[in-house]
Amino acid sequence: MSLGKCAVIYYSQSGTTKQIAEAIKAKANADMYFVEPEKEYTGYIASIIRVGKEKLTRRPAKLKTEVADFASYDAIFIGFPVWYGTVPPFFQEYLKQCDLKGKRVIPFATTIKTGKDASLNTLKEILPEADIDINNYYFAAKNDKPDVNQWLDDLMK
Ligand SMILES: Cc1cc2nc3c(=O)[nH]c(=O)nc-3n(C[C@H](O)[C@H](O)[C@H](O)COP(=O)(O)O)c2cc1C
């Protein structure tokens, strides 16, 4: 089954999630929507400290990227690195503003280790009207990465 017209909404701080986004672009000819905060996150430790503060104060980073119109898409891939066990806070704020009602959403995430179920639960909470394709959720940990091309081939069967 063809996926139809695809979009990829994603964030990647150090390039791991970006590699998957690029694979989707190549295979599914998807339009890319990279979501950026006003002030970019640089470096692992600095990001850990900054996000920790943002979580404590419940003030996610402000968004630089404006919300787009996804009405014409049949499938929307949503990808992110796991931060503090789940979806990065500023990226959550972006998604909350997107109108994805009834849209097929295919999530993908990268992590060192944790956050598989919690990330999916967060997505369900913030996108209650989207049709989240939980069976095709792609989750890549440092030591356990499913084959990206196989995943995409299966999706396109
Ligand atoms: C602020 C921050 C928080 C993170 N929190 C977690 C975490 O809770 N669990 C985990 O296994 N990895 C965590 N990581 C590691 C990233 O999820 C992992 O390195 C990811 O693949 C990076 O993707 P990227 O290169 O696309 O940014 C964290 C990284 C950062 C920068």
Short mmCIF file of C-alpha atoms and ligand atoms in Angstrom, two decimals:
data_model
loop_
_atom_site.label_atom_id
_atom_site.label_comp_id
_atom_site.label_asym_id
_atom_site.label_seq_id
_atom_site.Cartn_x
_atom_site.Cartn_y
_atom_site.Cartn_z
CA MET A 1 0.00 0.00 0.00
CA SER A 2 1.34 3.39 -0.90
CA LEU A 3 1.78 5.81 1.93
CA GLY A 4 0.43 8.63 -0.24
CA LYS A 5 1.73 12.14 0.19
CA CYS A 6 4.12 12.23 3.16
CA ALA A 7 5.53 14.84 5.50
CA VAL A 8 8.24 14.44 8.12
CA ILE A 9 8.02 16.69 11.15
CA TYR A 10 11.18 16.24 13.17
CA TYR A 11 13.80 17.57 15.49
CA SER A 12 17.36 16.36 15.90
CA GLN A 13 20.01 17.94 18.04
CA SER A 14 23.05 15.84 17.19
CA GLY A 15 22.06 14.19 13.91
CA THR A 16 20.86 10.71 14.92
CA THR A 17 17.16 11.36 14.36
CA LYS A 18 18.00 13.36 11.25
CA GLN A 19 19.49 10.26 9.60
CA ILE A 20 16.15 8.50 9.91
CA ALA A 21 14.29 11.56 8.67
CA GLU A 22 16.57 11.63 5.61
CA ALA A 23 15.94 7.92 4.96
CA ILE A 24 12.19 8.60 4.98
CA LYS A 25 12.68 11.52 2.62
CA ALA A 26 14.65 9.36 0.22
CA LYS A 27 12.24 6.41 0.23
CA ALA A 28 8.88 8.15 0.55
CA ASN A 29 9.71 11.41 -1.22
CA ALA A 30 8.48 13.23 1.88
CA ASP A 31 8.38 16.96 2.50
CA MET A 32 10.57 17.91 5.44
CA TYR A 33 9.59 20.09 8.37
CA PHE A 34 12.50 20.61 10.74
CA VAL A 35 11.29 22.18 13.97
CA GLU A 36 13.73 24.61 15.54
CA PRO A 37 13.76 26.46 18.85
CA GLU A 38 14.59 30.18 18.78
CA LYS A 39 17.88 29.48 20.55
CA GLU A 40 19.44 26.25 19.38
CA TYR A 41 20.59 23.51 21.74
CA THR A 42 24.31 22.95 21.57
CA GLY A 43 26.27 20.14 23.18
CA TYR A 44 25.09 17.20 25.23
CA ILE A 45 25.82 18.37 28.79
CA ALA A 46 24.74 21.97 28.11
CA SER A 47 21.49 20.65 26.66
CA ILE A 48 20.90 18.34 29.64
CA ILE A 49 21.32 21.31 32.00
CA ARG A 50 19.20 23.66 29.92
CA VAL A 51 16.33 21.22 29.39
CA GLY A 52 16.46 20.30 33.08
CA LYS A 53 15.88 23.95 33.96
CA GLU A 54 13.14 24.31 31.35
CA LYS A 55 11.36 21.31 32.80
CA LEU A 56 11.65 22.56 36.38
CA THR A 57 10.25 25.95 35.48
CA ARG A 58 7.77 24.43 33.00
CA ARG A 59 8.93 26.92 30.40
CA PRO A 60 9.83 25.12 27.18
CA ALA A 61 12.11 26.88 24.71
CA LYS A 62 10.36 29.30 22.38
CA LEU A 63 9.81 28.12 18.82
CA LYS A 64 11.48 29.61 15.78
CA THR A 65 9.60 27.40 13.32
CA GLU A 66 6.07 28.41 12.47
CA VAL A 67 3.32 25.84 12.35
CA ALA A 68 2.62 24.61 8.82
CA ASP A 69 -0.55 23.43 7.11
CA PHE A 70 -0.56 19.64 6.92
CA ALA A 71 -4.03 19.29 5.40
CA SER A 72 -2.80 17.92 2.06
CA TYR A 73 -0.80 15.02 3.54
CA ASP A 74 -1.90 11.39 3.81
CA ALA A 75 0.83 10.31 6.24
CA ILE A 76 2.87 12.34 8.69
CA PHE A 77 6.05 10.97 10.22
CA ILE A 78 6.92 12.56 13.55
CA GLY A 79 10.47 12.08 14.83
CA PHE A 80 12.51 13.25 17.79
CA PRO A 81 15.28 12.29 20.22
CA VAL A 82 14.07 11.13 23.63
CA TRP A 83 14.74 13.85 26.17
CA TYR A 84 14.24 13.14 29.85
CA GLY A 85 12.35 9.99 29.00
CA THR A 86 9.97 11.45 26.45
CA VAL A 87 9.27 13.95 23.63
CA PRO A 88 11.37 17.19 23.89
CA PRO A 89 9.20 19.89 25.54
CA PHE A 90 9.50 22.57 22.83
CA PHE A 91 8.74 19.96 20.17
CA GLN A 92 5.62 19.01 22.12
CA GLU A 93 4.57 22.67 21.99
CA TYR A 94 4.95 22.66 18.22
CA LEU A 95 2.93 19.48 17.78
CA LYS A 96 0.13 20.79 19.99
CA GLN A 97 -0.39 23.62 17.51
CA CYS A 98 -0.59 21.35 14.46
CA ASP A 99 -3.96 20.35 13.09
CA LEU A 100 -3.48 16.61 12.60
CA LYS A 101 -7.09 15.59 13.14
CA GLY A 102 -7.71 12.18 11.57
CA LYS A 103 -4.22 12.12 10.05
CA ARG A 104 -2.12 8.98 9.97
CA VAL A 105 0.85 9.74 12.21
CA ILE A 106 3.85 7.40 12.14
CA PRO A 107 6.17 8.13 15.07
CA PHE A 108 9.91 7.53 15.19
CA ALA A 109 12.34 8.24 18.01
CA THR A 110 15.98 7.76 18.88
CA THR A 111 17.46 7.38 22.33
CA ILE A 112 20.38 6.00 24.26
CA LYS A 113 18.08 3.60 26.01
CA THR A 114 14.86 4.82 27.63
CA GLY A 115 11.56 6.37 26.64
CA LYS A 116 9.80 3.94 24.32
CA ASP A 117 6.36 3.72 25.94
CA ALA A 118 6.45 7.13 27.60
CA SER A 119 7.14 8.86 24.27
CA LEU A 120 4.21 7.13 22.62
CA ASN A 121 1.96 7.99 25.56
CA THR A 122 3.01 11.64 25.36
CA LEU A 123 2.20 11.71 21.65
CA LYS A 124 -1.24 10.23 22.31
CA GLU A 125 -1.87 12.89 24.95
CA ILE A 126 -0.81 15.86 22.87
CA LEU A 127 -2.36 14.62 19.59
CA PRO A 128 -5.65 13.13 20.77
CA GLU A 129 -7.35 13.53 17.41
CA ALA A 130 -4.57 12.10 15.26
CA ASP A 131 -4.64 8.52 14.08
CA ILE A 132 -1.36 7.35 15.59
CA ASP A 133 -0.05 4.25 13.85
CA ILE A 134 1.28 2.50 16.96
CA ASN A 135 2.01 -0.72 15.09
CA ASN A 136 4.58 1.00 12.92
CA TYR A 137 6.24 3.06 15.67
CA TYR A 138 9.99 3.01 14.97
CA PHE A 139 12.10 3.23 18.12
CA ALA A 140 15.90 3.10 17.91
CA ALA A 141 18.06 2.74 21.01
CA LYS A 142 21.85 2.84 20.90
CA ASN A 143 22.12 -0.93 21.24
CA ASP A 144 18.87 -1.94 19.60
CA LYS A 145 18.09 -0.37 16.26
CA PRO A 146 15.58 -1.92 13.91
CA ASP A 147 16.58 -1.73 10.24
CA VAL A 148 15.30 1.60 8.91
CA ASN A 149 15.04 0.45 5.30
CA GLN A 150 13.18 -2.70 6.27
CA TRP A 151 10.74 -0.61 8.33
CA LEU A 152 10.13 1.71 5.38
CA ASP A 153 9.82 -1.16 2.89
CA ASP A 154 7.21 -2.80 5.13
CA LEU A 155 5.32 0.48 5.37
CA MET A 156 5.25 0.81 1.61
CA LYS A 157 4.17 -2.74 0.81
C1 LIG B 1 18.65 16.96 26.85
C2 LIG B 1 18.82 15.50 26.56
C3 LIG B 1 18.08 14.55 27.27
C4 LIG B 1 18.20 13.19 27.00
N1 LIG B 1 17.45 12.29 27.71
C5 LIG B 1 17.58 10.95 27.46
C6 LIG B 1 16.82 9.99 28.19
O1 LIG B 1 15.99 10.33 29.05
N2 LIG B 1 17.00 8.67 27.92
C7 LIG B 1 17.89 8.23 26.98
O2 LIG B 1 18.03 7.02 26.82
N3 LIG B 1 18.61 9.12 26.23
C8 LIG B 1 18.47 10.46 26.45
N4 LIG B 1 19.19 11.38 25.70
C9 LIG B 1 20.00 10.91 24.58
C10 LIG B 1 19.30 11.12 23.22
O3 LIG B 1 17.94 10.67 23.25
C11 LIG B 1 20.00 10.35 22.10
O4 LIG B 1 21.36 10.66 22.11
C12 LIG B 1 19.37 10.66 20.75
O5 LIG B 1 19.59 9.60 19.84
C13 LIG B 1 19.91 11.95 20.15
O6 LIG B 1 19.25 12.20 18.92
P1 LIG B 1 19.69 13.42 17.95
O7 LIG B 1 21.11 13.13 17.54
O8 LIG B 1 18.74 13.33 16.83
O9 LIG B 1 19.58 14.68 18.74
C14 LIG B 1 19.09 12.74 25.99
C15 LIG B 1 19.85 13.71 25.28
C16 LIG B 1 19.72 15.06 25.56
C17 LIG B 1 20.54 16.06 24.79
#
